Structures are given as structure tokens and as C-alpha cells.
Coordinates of C-alpha atoms and ligand atoms in Angstrom, one line a residue:
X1 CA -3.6 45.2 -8.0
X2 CA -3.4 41.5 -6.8
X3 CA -1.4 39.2 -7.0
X4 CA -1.7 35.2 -7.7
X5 CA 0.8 32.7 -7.2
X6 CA 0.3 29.2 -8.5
X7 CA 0.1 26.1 -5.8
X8 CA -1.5 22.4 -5.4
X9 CA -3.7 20.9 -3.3
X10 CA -4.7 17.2 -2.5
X11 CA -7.7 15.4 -1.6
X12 CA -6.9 11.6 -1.2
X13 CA -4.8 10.5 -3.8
X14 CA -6.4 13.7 -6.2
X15 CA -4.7 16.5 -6.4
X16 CA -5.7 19.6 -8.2
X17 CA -4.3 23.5 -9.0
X18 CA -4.8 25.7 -6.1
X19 CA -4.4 29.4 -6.7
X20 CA -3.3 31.8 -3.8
X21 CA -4.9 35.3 -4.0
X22 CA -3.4 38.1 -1.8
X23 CA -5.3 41.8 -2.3
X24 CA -4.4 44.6 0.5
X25 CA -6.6 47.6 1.6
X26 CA -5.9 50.6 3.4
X27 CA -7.9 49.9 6.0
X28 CA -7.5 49.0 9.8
X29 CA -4.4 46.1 9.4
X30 CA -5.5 42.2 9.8
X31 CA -4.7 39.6 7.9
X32 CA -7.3 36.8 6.2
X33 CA -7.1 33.9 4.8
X34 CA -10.6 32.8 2.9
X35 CA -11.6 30.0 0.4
X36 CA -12.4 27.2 2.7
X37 CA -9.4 26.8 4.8
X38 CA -9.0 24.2 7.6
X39 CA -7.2 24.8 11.1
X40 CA -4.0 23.6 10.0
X41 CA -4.1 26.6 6.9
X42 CA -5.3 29.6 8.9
X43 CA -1.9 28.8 11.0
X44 CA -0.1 29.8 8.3
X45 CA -1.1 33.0 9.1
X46 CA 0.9 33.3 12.0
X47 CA 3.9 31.6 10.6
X48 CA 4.1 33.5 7.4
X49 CA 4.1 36.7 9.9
X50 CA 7.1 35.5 11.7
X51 CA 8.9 34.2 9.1
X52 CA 8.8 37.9 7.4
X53 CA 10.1 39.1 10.2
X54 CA 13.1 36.7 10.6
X55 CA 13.6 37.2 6.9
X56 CA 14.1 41.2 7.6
X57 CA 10.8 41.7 6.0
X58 CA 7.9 43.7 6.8
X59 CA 4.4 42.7 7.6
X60 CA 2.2 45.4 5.7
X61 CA 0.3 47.4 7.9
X62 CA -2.8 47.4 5.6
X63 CA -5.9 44.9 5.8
X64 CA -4.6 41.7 3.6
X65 CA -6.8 39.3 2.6
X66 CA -5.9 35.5 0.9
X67 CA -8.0 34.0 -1.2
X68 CA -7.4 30.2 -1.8
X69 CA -9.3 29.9 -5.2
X70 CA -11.2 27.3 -6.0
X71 CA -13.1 28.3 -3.1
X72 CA -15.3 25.7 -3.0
X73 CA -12.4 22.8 -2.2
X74 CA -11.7 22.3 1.5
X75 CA -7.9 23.3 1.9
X76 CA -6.2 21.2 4.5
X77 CA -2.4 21.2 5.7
X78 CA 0.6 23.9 5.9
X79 CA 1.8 23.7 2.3
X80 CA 0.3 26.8 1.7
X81 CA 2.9 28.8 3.9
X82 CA 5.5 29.2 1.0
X83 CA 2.8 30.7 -1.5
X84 CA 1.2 32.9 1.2
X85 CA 4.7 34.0 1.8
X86 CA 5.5 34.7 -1.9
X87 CA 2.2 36.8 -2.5
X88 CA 3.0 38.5 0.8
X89 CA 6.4 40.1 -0.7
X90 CA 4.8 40.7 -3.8
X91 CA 1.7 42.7 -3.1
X92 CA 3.9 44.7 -0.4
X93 CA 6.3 45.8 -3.3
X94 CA 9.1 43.6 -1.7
X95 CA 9.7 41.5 -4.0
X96 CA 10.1 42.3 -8.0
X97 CA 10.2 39.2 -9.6
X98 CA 9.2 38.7 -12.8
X99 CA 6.3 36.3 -14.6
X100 CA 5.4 33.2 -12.0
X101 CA 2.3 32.3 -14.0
X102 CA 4.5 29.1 -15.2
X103 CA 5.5 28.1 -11.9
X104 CA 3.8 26.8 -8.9
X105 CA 5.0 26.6 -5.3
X106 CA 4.4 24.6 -2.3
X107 CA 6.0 23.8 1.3
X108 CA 5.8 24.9 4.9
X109 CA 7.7 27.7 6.4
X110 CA 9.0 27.6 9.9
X111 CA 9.4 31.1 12.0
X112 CA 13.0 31.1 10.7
X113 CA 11.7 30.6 7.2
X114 CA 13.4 27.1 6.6
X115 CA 11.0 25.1 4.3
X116 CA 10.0 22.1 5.7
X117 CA 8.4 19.0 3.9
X118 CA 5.2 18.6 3.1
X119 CA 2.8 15.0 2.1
X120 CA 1.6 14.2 -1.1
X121 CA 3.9 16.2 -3.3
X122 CA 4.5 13.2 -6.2
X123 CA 0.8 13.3 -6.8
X124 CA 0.7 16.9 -6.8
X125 CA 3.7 17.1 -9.1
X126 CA 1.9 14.3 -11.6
X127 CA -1.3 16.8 -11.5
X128 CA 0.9 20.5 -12.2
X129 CA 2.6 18.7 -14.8
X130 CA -0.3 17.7 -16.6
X131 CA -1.6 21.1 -15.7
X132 CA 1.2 23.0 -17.5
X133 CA 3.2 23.5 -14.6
X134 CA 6.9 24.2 -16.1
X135 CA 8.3 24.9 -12.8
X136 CA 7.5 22.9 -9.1
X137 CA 8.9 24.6 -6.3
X138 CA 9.2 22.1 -3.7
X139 CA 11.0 21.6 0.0
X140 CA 14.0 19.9 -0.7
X141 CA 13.2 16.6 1.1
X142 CA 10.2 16.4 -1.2
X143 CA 12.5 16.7 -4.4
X144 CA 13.2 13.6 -5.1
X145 CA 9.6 12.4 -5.5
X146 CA 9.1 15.2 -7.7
X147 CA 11.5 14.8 -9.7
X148 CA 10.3 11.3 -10.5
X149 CA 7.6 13.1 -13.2
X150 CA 9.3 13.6 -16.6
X151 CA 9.3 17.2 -17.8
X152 CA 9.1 19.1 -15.1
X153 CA 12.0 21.3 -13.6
X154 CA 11.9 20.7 -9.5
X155 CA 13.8 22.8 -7.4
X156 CA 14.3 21.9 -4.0
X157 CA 14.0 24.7 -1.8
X158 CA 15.6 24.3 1.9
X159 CA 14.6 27.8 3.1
X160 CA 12.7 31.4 2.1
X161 CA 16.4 33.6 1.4
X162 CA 16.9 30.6 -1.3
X163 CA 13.8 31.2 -2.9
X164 CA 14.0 34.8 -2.8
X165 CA 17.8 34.5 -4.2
X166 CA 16.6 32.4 -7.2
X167 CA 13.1 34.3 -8.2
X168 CA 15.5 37.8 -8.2
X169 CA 18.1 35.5 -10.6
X170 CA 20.5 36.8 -7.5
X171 CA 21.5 33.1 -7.3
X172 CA 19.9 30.2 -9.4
X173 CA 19.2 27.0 -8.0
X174 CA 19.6 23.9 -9.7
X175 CA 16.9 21.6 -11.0
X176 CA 16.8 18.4 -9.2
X177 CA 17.2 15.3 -11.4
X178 CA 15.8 12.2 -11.2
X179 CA 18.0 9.3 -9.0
X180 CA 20.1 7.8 -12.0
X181 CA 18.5 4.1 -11.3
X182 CA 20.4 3.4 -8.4
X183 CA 18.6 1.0 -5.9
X184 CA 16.6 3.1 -3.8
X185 CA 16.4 -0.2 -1.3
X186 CA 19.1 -2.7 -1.2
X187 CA 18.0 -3.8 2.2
X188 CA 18.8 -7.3 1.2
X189 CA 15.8 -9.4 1.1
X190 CA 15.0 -12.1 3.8
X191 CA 15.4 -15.4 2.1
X192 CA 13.9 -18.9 2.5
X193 CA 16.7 -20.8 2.0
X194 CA 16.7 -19.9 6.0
X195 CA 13.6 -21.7 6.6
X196 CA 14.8 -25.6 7.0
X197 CA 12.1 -28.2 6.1
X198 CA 8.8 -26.9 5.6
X199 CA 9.0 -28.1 1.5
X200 CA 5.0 -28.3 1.7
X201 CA 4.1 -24.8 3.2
X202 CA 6.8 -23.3 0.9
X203 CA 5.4 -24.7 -2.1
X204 CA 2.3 -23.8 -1.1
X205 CA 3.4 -19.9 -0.5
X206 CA 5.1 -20.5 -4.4
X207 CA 1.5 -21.3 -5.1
X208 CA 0.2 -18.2 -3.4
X209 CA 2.8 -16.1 -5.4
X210 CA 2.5 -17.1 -8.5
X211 CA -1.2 -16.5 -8.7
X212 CA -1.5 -13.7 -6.6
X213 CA -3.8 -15.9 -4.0
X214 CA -4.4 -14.8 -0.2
X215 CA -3.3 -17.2 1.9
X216 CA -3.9 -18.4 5.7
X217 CA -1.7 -20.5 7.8
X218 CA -2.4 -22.9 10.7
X219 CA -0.1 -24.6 12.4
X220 CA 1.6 -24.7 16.0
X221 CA 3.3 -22.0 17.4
X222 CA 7.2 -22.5 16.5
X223 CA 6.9 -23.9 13.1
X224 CA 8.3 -21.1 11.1
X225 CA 5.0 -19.2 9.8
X226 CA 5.8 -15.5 10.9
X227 CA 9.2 -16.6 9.4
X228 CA 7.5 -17.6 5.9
X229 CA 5.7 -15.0 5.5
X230 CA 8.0 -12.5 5.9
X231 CA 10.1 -13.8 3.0
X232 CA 7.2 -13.8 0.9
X233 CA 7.9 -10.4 -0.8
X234 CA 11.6 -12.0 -1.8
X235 CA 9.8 -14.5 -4.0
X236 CA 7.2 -11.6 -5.7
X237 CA 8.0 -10.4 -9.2
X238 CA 9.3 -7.2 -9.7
X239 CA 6.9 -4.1 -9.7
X240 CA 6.9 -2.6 -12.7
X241 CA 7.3 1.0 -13.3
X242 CA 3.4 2.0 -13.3
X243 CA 3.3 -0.3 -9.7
X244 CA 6.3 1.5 -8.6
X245 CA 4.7 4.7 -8.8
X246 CA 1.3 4.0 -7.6
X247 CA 3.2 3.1 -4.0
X248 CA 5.4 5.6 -4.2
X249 CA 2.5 8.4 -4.3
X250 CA 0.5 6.5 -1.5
X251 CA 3.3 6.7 0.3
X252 CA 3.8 10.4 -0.3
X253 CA 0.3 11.0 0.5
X254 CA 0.8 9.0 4.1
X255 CA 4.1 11.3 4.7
X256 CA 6.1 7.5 4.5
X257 CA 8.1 7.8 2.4
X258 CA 11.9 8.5 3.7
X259 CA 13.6 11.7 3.3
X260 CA 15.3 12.5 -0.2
X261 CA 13.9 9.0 -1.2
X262 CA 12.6 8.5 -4.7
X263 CA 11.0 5.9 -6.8
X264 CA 9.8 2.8 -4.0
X265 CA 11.4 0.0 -6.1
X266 CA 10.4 -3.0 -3.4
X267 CA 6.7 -4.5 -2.8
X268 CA 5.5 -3.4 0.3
X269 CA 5.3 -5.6 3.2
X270 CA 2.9 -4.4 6.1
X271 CA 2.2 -6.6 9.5
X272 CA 0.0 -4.5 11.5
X273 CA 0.0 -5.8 15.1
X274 CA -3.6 -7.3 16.0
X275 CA -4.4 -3.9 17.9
X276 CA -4.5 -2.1 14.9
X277 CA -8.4 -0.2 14.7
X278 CA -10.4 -0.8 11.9
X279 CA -9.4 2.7 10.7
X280 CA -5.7 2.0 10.7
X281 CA -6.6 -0.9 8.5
X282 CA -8.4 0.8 5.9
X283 CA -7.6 4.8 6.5
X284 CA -8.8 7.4 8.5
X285 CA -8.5 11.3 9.6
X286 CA -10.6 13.9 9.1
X287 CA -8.7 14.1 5.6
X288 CA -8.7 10.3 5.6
X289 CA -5.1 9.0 4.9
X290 CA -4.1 5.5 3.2
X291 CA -4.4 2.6 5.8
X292 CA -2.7 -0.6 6.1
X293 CA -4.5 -2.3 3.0
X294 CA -3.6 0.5 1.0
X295 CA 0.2 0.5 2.3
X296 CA 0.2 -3.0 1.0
X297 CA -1.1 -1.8 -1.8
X298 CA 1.2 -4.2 -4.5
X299 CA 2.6 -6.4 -2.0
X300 CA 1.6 -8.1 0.9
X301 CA -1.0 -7.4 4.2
X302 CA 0.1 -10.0 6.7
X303 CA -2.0 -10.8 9.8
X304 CA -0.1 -12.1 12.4
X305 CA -2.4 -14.5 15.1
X306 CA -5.3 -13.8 12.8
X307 CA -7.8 -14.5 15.6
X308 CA -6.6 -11.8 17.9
X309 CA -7.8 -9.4 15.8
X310 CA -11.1 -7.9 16.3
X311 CA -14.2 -8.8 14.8
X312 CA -14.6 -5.0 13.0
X313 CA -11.1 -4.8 12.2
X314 CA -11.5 -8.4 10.2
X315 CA -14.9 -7.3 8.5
X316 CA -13.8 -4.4 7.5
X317 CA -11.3 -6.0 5.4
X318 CA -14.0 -8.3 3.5
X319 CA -14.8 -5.3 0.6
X320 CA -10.9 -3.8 0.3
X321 CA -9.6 -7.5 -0.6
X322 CA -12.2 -7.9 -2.8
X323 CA -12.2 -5.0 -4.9
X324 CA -8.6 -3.7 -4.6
X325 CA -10.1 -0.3 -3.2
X326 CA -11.0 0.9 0.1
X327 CA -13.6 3.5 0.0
X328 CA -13.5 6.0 2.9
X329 CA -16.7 8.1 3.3
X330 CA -16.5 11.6 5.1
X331 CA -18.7 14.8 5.7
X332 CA -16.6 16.2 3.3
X333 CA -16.8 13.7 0.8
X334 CA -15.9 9.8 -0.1
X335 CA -12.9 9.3 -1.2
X336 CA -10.9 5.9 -2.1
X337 CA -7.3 4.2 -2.5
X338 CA -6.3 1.0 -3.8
X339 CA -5.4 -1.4 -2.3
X340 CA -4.3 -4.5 -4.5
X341 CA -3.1 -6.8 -2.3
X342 CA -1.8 -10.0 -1.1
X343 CA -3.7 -11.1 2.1
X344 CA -1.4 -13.3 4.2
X345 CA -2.8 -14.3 7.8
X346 CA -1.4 -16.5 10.0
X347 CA -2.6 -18.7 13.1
X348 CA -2.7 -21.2 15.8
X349 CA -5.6 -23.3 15.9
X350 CA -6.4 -23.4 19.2
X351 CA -5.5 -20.9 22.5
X352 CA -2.7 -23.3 23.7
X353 CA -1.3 -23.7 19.8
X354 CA -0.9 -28.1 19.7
X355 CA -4.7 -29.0 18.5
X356 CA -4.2 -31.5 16.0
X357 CA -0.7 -31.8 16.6
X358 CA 0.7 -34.9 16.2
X359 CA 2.7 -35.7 19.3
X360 CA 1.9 -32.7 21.7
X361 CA -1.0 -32.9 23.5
X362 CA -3.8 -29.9 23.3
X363 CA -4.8 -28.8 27.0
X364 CA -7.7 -26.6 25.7
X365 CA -11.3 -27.7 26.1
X366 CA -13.3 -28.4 22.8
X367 CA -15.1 -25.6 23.9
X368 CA -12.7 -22.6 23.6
X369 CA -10.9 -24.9 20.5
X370 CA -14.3 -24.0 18.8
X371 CA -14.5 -20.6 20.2
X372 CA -11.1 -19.6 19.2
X373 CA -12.0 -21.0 15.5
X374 CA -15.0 -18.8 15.3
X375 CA -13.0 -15.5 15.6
X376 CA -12.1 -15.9 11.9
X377 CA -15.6 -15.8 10.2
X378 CA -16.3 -17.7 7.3
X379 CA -16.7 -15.1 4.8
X380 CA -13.3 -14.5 5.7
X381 CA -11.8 -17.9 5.4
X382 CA -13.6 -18.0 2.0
X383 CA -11.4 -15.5 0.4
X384 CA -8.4 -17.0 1.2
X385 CA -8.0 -19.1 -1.4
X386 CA -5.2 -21.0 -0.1
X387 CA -5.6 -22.7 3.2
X388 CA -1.6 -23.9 4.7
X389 CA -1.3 -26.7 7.4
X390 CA 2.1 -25.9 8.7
X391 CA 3.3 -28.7 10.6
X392 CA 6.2 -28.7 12.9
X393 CA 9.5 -29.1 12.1
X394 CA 11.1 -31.9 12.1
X395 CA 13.8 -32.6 14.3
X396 CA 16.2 -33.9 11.4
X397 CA 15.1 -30.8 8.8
X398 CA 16.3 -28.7 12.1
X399 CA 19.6 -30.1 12.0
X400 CA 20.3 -30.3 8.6
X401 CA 23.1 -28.7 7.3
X402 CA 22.0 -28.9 3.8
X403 CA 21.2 -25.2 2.4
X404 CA 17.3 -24.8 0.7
X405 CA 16.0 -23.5 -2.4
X406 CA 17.1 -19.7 -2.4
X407 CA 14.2 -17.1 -2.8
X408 CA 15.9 -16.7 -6.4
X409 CA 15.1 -20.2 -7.5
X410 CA 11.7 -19.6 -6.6
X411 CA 11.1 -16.2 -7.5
X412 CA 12.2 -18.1 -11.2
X413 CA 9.3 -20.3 -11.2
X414 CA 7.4 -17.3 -10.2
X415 CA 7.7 -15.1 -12.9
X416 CA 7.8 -18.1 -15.7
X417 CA 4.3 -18.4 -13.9
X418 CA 3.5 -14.6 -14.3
X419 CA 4.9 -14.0 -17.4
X420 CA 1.9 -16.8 -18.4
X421 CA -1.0 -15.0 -16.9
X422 CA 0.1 -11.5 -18.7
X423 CA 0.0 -13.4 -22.1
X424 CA -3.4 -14.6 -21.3
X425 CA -4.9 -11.3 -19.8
X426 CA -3.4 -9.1 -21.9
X427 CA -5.8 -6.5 -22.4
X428 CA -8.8 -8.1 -20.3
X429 CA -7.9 -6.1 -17.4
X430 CA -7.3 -8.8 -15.3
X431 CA -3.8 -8.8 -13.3
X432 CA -3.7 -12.8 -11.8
X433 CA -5.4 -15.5 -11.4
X434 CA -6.9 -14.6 -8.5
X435 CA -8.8 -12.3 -10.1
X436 CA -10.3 -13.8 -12.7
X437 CA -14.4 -13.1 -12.7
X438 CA -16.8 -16.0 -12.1
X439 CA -18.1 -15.6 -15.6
X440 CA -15.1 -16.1 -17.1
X441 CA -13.5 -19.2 -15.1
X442 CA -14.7 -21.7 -18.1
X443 CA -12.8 -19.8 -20.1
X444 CA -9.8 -19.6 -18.6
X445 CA -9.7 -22.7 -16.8
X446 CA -10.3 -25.4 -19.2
X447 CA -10.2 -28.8 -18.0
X448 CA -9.2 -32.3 -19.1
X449 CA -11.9 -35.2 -18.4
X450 CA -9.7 -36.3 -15.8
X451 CA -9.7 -32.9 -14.2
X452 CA -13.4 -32.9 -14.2
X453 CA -14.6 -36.2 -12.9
X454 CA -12.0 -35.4 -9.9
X455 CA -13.5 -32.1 -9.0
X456 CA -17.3 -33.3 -9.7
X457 CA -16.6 -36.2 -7.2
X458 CA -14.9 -33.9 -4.8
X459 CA -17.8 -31.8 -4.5
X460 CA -20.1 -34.7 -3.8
X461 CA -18.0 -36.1 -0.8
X462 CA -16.8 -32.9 0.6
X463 CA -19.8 -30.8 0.2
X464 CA -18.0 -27.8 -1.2
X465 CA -19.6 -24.6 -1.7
X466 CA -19.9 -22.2 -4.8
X467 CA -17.4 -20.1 -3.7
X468 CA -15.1 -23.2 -2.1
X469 CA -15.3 -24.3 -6.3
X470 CA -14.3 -20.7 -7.5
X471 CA -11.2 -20.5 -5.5
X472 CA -10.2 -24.6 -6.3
X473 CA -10.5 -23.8 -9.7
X474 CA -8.2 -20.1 -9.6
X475 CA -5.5 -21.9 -7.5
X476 CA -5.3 -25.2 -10.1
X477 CA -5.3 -22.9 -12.7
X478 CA -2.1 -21.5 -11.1
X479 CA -0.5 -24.5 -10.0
X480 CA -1.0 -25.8 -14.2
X481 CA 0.7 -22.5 -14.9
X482 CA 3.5 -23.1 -12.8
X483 CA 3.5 -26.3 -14.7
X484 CA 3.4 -24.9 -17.7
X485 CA 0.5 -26.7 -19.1
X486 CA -2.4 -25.2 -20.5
X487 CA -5.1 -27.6 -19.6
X488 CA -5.6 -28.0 -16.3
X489 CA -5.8 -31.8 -15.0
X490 CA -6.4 -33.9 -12.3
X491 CA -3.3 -33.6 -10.4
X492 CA -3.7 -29.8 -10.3
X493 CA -7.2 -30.0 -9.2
X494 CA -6.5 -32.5 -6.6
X495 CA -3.4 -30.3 -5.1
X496 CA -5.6 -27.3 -5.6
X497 CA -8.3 -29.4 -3.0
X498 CA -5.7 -29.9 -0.8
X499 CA -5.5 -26.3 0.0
X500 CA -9.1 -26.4 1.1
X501 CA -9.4 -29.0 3.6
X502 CA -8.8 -27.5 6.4
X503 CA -12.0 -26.2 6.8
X504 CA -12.6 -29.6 7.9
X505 CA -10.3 -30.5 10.2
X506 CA -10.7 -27.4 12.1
X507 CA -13.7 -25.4 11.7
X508 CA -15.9 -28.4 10.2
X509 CA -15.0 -30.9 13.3
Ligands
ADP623 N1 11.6 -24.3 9.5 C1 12.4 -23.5 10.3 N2 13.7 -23.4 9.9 C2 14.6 -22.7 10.7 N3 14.2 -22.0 11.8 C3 12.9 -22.1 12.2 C4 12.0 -22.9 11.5 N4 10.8 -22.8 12.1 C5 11.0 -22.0 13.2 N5 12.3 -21.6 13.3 C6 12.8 -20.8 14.3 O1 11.8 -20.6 15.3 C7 11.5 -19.2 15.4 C8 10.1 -19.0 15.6 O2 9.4 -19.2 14.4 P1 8.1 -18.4 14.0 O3 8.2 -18.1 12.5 O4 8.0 -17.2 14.9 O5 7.0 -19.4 14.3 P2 5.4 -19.2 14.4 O6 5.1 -17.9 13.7 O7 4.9 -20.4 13.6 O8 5.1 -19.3 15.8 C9 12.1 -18.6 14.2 O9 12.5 -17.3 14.5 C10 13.3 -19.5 13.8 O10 14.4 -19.1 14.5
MG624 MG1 4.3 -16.3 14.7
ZN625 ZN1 -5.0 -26.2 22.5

């Protein structure tokens, strides 16, 4: 008679039931594992051997064969090891324990049969839930994620004897419960009350915020925009509890998040260094794991020195921001993750850093000004809607002694500003500003006659393009929501300009 034990498996963010077979025949002994395991399963073969052994078990001397059903899935990783171990005791007659059809199992053994953690458990908790999972067997650093998904009982297993000592009722372990709300991260929050000055490029990042807008920024090198951007996340609304969890299992997919940690409560931040390969940007591995765009996934991707990236790694980009998913194709399959993000990116404008500064001189030639400029293509720099001149600071900001705005003021503004853009979404799908469709801009973004005549004339003199009007028109519709006005008017639209002239004074010269 065989035996079954319950487990999960994952592909991308999916996961799915996995059953683990085990049948034995007297026959010459070896030991099989079919159903369309990878490398990293078929070693589970070898540790599930040892760990019997260091258990004081004994490795049948019959021909065993596991059968990971559905065979048709690919079966990747060594979660498997804990189930194969199970349905090893069990067909030998080593273990009587009773009904296990309820409960499902993962985790990987090592030779002294301590379970060690494994990726993607909260999406493979979510899925045996839903599946009529009533127990999850888990290692014990995954417990905490697990135990994030309401109605299930989680156990946290640290090694096999524990197991064994539970499923004979010898000694019971006890259900992990969910973290009792306490702040998973209270790594207290850059704030830009540090950053002296700068009154235009912060507004501009409030801007940003509010709406949900990418943003670049181009100044000299000095004037505070690494420092900006990393306290953009302080000025972010809250995730809510839907957000909190779509992170939380990306992270669990990319083995990131920390040990014993739960829920992730704050929006990501992620600032790749310009190296990065295209793939690290938007996911790779034979079993393609999330990338950087889907680690920002909620919060914010910052390019640092925009320009030094490479050409693929910024094209590669273009369809992610877009959509909010990165689609990853395989021989195995496509598979995707989202990735609804913030695009921040920062630069100089030329190789030395002082073109257009006002009292440093440039020493680069026109020549590599341009050439440097060019890096950053223009469908790019069209979906940034935001375009920041940083200037320098000023000697007198510098020495001030008088404290800024704290993120808290501005995070106020912020979510007054959000709060607005749920009332008019609600139930449209749309989650900002920044994402409202081109066939719906006249509806969202009515303007006064003011508003109109400024943006028609604007478009005559600068020679703005469809997409150059799109973005104007998302941004003013966030600066009038951070004004609390309905209608948008002519000083929205004309602030909302401002944010796209640099085009001309660098790339347009
Ligand atoms: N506005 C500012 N207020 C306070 N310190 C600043 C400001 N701008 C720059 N600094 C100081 O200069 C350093 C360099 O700033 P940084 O953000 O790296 O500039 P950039 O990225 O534009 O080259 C910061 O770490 C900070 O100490
Ligand atoms: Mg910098
Ligand atoms: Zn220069």
C-alpha cells in the first residue's frame, strides 16, 4: 500500500498542492524520485537518506519510488525533503501516525535532520489554505509568514525528532500565532527636515508622492539628490493591508525576507547600483525570481547616476513601469510579478557634474555634454512625469540653523492628497493619478478657461508632444489635489509645465 503526504509547490508567485507518493517493491534496493523533478529535488534523495540515519532510522532495503503528483509541474527546490522524509517512515512501518490527509508539510532537512527554511512559504500557505489545508507544517523561520494567513494552524518545526514527537501526539507543538501588531520595522525613517534648503526639489518630490509620479533629478553633484530620494519612502502613505501582503509574499518568494519576520509593514525602497544586469532588474533564474522592479513593488526604484546604467538594463525597464508587471518568459513557461512602482532616477547633467550651473564652470566639451545626455533615451525621459532641477545649495540654507518641514508634515499633505484620488477611483481600478488612462484624462482632469488657454499656448511655444501633454495634465491634476480644488487651473498647469522644461535646457540645447 502507498502512502501520500500532502505538500506545496511554487512557480512564480503561483503556488499549487503538490502530493508526495512513496510505493516500495521487493526488488533490488534504489531509491527514485519521478514527477518532473529538478537537480535541486533529486538531492533530496541523498539527504533524506542521511538524515534517517542520524535520526536512528532505517533506510528500507527495498526499491522505493517517489512520485511528485501532478507530474506534469516542474518541481524545483529542497522543500520536498521533509515530505519525502515523512512518506519514507511511513511506508517502512516506522512511523504510525494517524490521518495526515488534512495536513500538508514542507521544509528542507539537513544530514542531522534540523529543518531548515525554505522560499515562498506565505504564498504557499495562502494557496493550502484555500485548498483546505487545516494544518501547515513549516520550518520554524518560515512561521511567521505563515502564520500571517487567517485560519490556518502553523507549526514551526525546527528539526525531524519534533515532528516525529508531535505526529505520534508524544509531544504537541504549538501553533504559531500571528505577531500581535507589533512594528515589524521601527528602523526609524530618514527624514527631510535633514535636507536644508532645497524648498523647490522637495515640493516637487511632495508632487511626486502625492500622485504616485516617477520622477528624475538633475542637478550637480553635492546638492542633496541621493539624500532626497532616500527619504522619499518617509513621506509615502501607509500600505494598506492587501499592499502589505503582496510584498511580503514577493519577498518570501526572493528568500528576503528576515528570519522570524512577518507581515512587511514599510514601502520598499530598492537602489540597485548602475551594474545591476538587466535580469537583476526585472528577475531571472532558471525559475525566474522577482527582480529589482518587483522588490519595489509598492514603493520606490531609485536609479542612482541614471546614465551609468546600461542601455538594456534602462530599456528593459520601459514595459515594467508601464504596466506594473514584469513578464519573465522561460522554456518552462512565462511567468510574471508586479511591480507597481515609483521610478525615482537621479543625475548629473554632464561627466564633470557643473553644466548649467550657475557659478561653477563646466570643463566638458559640448560634445560629451550631449553624449552623456543621450544615455537616457527619450522614451525613457517621457515616463517620468516629473522632471527636478536641483540646484545647489545655498551657502546661507547650509548654515541655517532653522529646523525644515519634518517628513510628518508632508506625509499630511500627502495622504489629504491620496485620500482624494481613492474617492475619485473608487471602483475604476485606478490606484493614482499617474495612472489614469488617456481616454479618461477629460474626465478626470477638468479644466477652468484659464487652465486651458495656458496649456493650448504652452503647446504652441514649446512644441510639446502627445505624451509631454498626458503627463502635464496627470501631475496638475495632482498638484490641484494637493490643493484641494477640484478644477484644475492655470497655476496648476503652469507649475505642472515647469516640471517639463528641462528637456529643454538639456537634451533640447
Ligand atoms: N540640502 C542639503 N542639506 C544638508 N546636507 C546636504 C544637502 N545637500 C547635500 N548635503 C550633504 O552633502 C552630501 C552629499 O549629498 P548627496 O545627496 O550625495 O548629493 P548628490 O546625490 O546630489 O551628489 C550629503 O550626504 C549631505 O551630507
Ligand atoms: Mg548622489
Ligand atoms: Zn561638465
Amino acid at each position: 500500500m502507498g502512502i501520500c503526504i500532502n505538500s506545496m509547490g511554487l512557480y512564480g508567485m503561483n503556488a499549487y498542492p503538490v502530493q508526495v507518493e512513496a510505493d516500495t517493491l521487493r526488488a533490488l534496493p534504489s531509491f527514485d524520485i519521478v514527477g518532473l523533478p529538478d537537480a535541486s529535488v533529486k538531492e533530496s534523495r541523498d539527504r533524506v537518506r542521511i538524515a534517517l540515519k542520524n535520526c536512528g532510522y532505517e533506510f528500507p532495503a527495498t526499491k522505493i519510488t517517489v512520485n511528485l503528483a501532478p507530474a506534469d509541474v516542474k518541481k524545483s527546490g529542497p522543500l520536498y525533503d521533509v515530505p519525502i522524509f515523512l512518506a519514507m517512515l511511513c511506508i517502512t512501518g516506522q512511523l504510525a501516525c494517524g490521518d495526515l490527509s488534512d495536513s500538508a508539510f514542507l521544509g528542507e532537512l539537513s544530514l542531522d535532520g534540523s529543518v531548515r527554511p525554505v522560499n515562498g512559504v506565505l504564498p504557499m500557505a495562502i494557496e493550502a489554505k484555500k485548498n483546505g489545508t487545516a494544518s501547515l507544517f513549516v520550518p520554524q523561520e518560515n512561521a511567521a509568514e505563515a502564520s500571517l494567513v487567517s485560519g490556518l494552524n502553523v507549526y514551526g518545526v525546527e528539526n525531524a525528532s519534533q515532528l516525529i514527537a508531535h505526529l505520534l501526539g508524544h509531544r504537541l507543538l504549538t501553533p504559531t500565532l500571528p505577531e500581535a501588531g507589533s512594528e515589524e520595522s521601527t528602523d526609524a525613517f530618514l527624514d527631510f527636515a535633514d535636507v536644508k534648503g532645497q524648498t523647490a526639489a522637495k515640493r516637487a518630490l511632495e508632487i511626486a508622492a502625492a500622485g504616485s509620479h516617477n520622477a528624475l533629478m538633475i542637478g550637480p553633484p553635492g546638492s542633496g539628490k541621493s539624500m532626497l530620494a532616500k527619504r522619499l519612502p518617509s513621506i509615502l502613505p501607509d500600505m494598506t493591508f492587501e499592499e502589505s501582503m503582496e510584498v511580503t509574499q514577493l519577498y518570501s518568494v526572493a528568500g528576503l525576507l528576515g528570519q522570524d519576520s512577518g507581515l512587511v509593514k514599510t514601502r520598499p525602497f530598492r537602489a540597485p547600483h548602475h551594474t545591476v544586469s538587466p535580469a537583476g532588474l526585472s528577475g531571472g533564474g532558471s525559475i525566474p525570481r522577482p527582480g529589482e522592479v518587483s522588490l519595489a513593488h509598492h514603493g520606490v526604484l531609485f536609479l542612482d547616476e541614471l546614465p551609468e546604467f546600461s542601455r538594456s538594463a534602462m530599456e528593459i525597464l520601459r514595459q515594467p513601469v508601464e504596466d506594473g508587471t514584469v513578464t519573465i518568459s522561460r522554456a518552462s513557461g512565462t511567468l510574471s510579478y508586479p511591480c507597481s512602482i515609483m521610478l525615482i532616477a537621479a543625475m548629473n547633467p554632464c561627466p564633470c557634474g557643473y553644466f548649467g550651473h550657475p557659478t561653477r564652470p563646466c570643463t566638458c566639451t559640448p560634445n560629451q555634454v550631449t553624449r552623456y545626455l543621450s544615455k537616457v533615451s527619450g522614451p525613457l525621459l517621457d515616463r517620468l512625469d516629473l522632471h527636478i532641477d536641483v540646484q545647489p545649495v545655498e551657502f546661507e540654507s547650509l548654515s541655517s540653523t532653522q529646523k525644515a518641514e519634518s517628513s510628518t508634515e508632508i506625509k499630511k499633505r500627502v495622504d489629504a492628497a491620496r485620500k482624494i484620488q481613492n474617492h475619485r477611483f473608487a471602483g475604476s481600478g485606478i490606484v493614482s493619478n499617474s495612472r489614469i488612462p488617456a481616454a479618461k484624462l477629460s474626465e478626470f482632469c477638468p479644466m477652468d478657461l484659464s487652465a486651458q488657454k495656458l496649456l493650448k499656448s504652452a503647446f504652441e511655444k514649446l512644441g510639446l508632444s502627445a505624451r509631454a501633454y498626458d503627463r502635464i495634465m496627470k501631475v496638475a491634476r495632482t498638484i490641484a489635489d494637493l490643493d484641494g480644488s477640484e478644477t484644475i487651473s492655470n497655476a496648476h498647469i503652469a507649475e505642472a509645465i515647469q516640471y517639463r522644461s528641462l528637456d529643454r535646457k538639456y537634451w533640447q540645447r
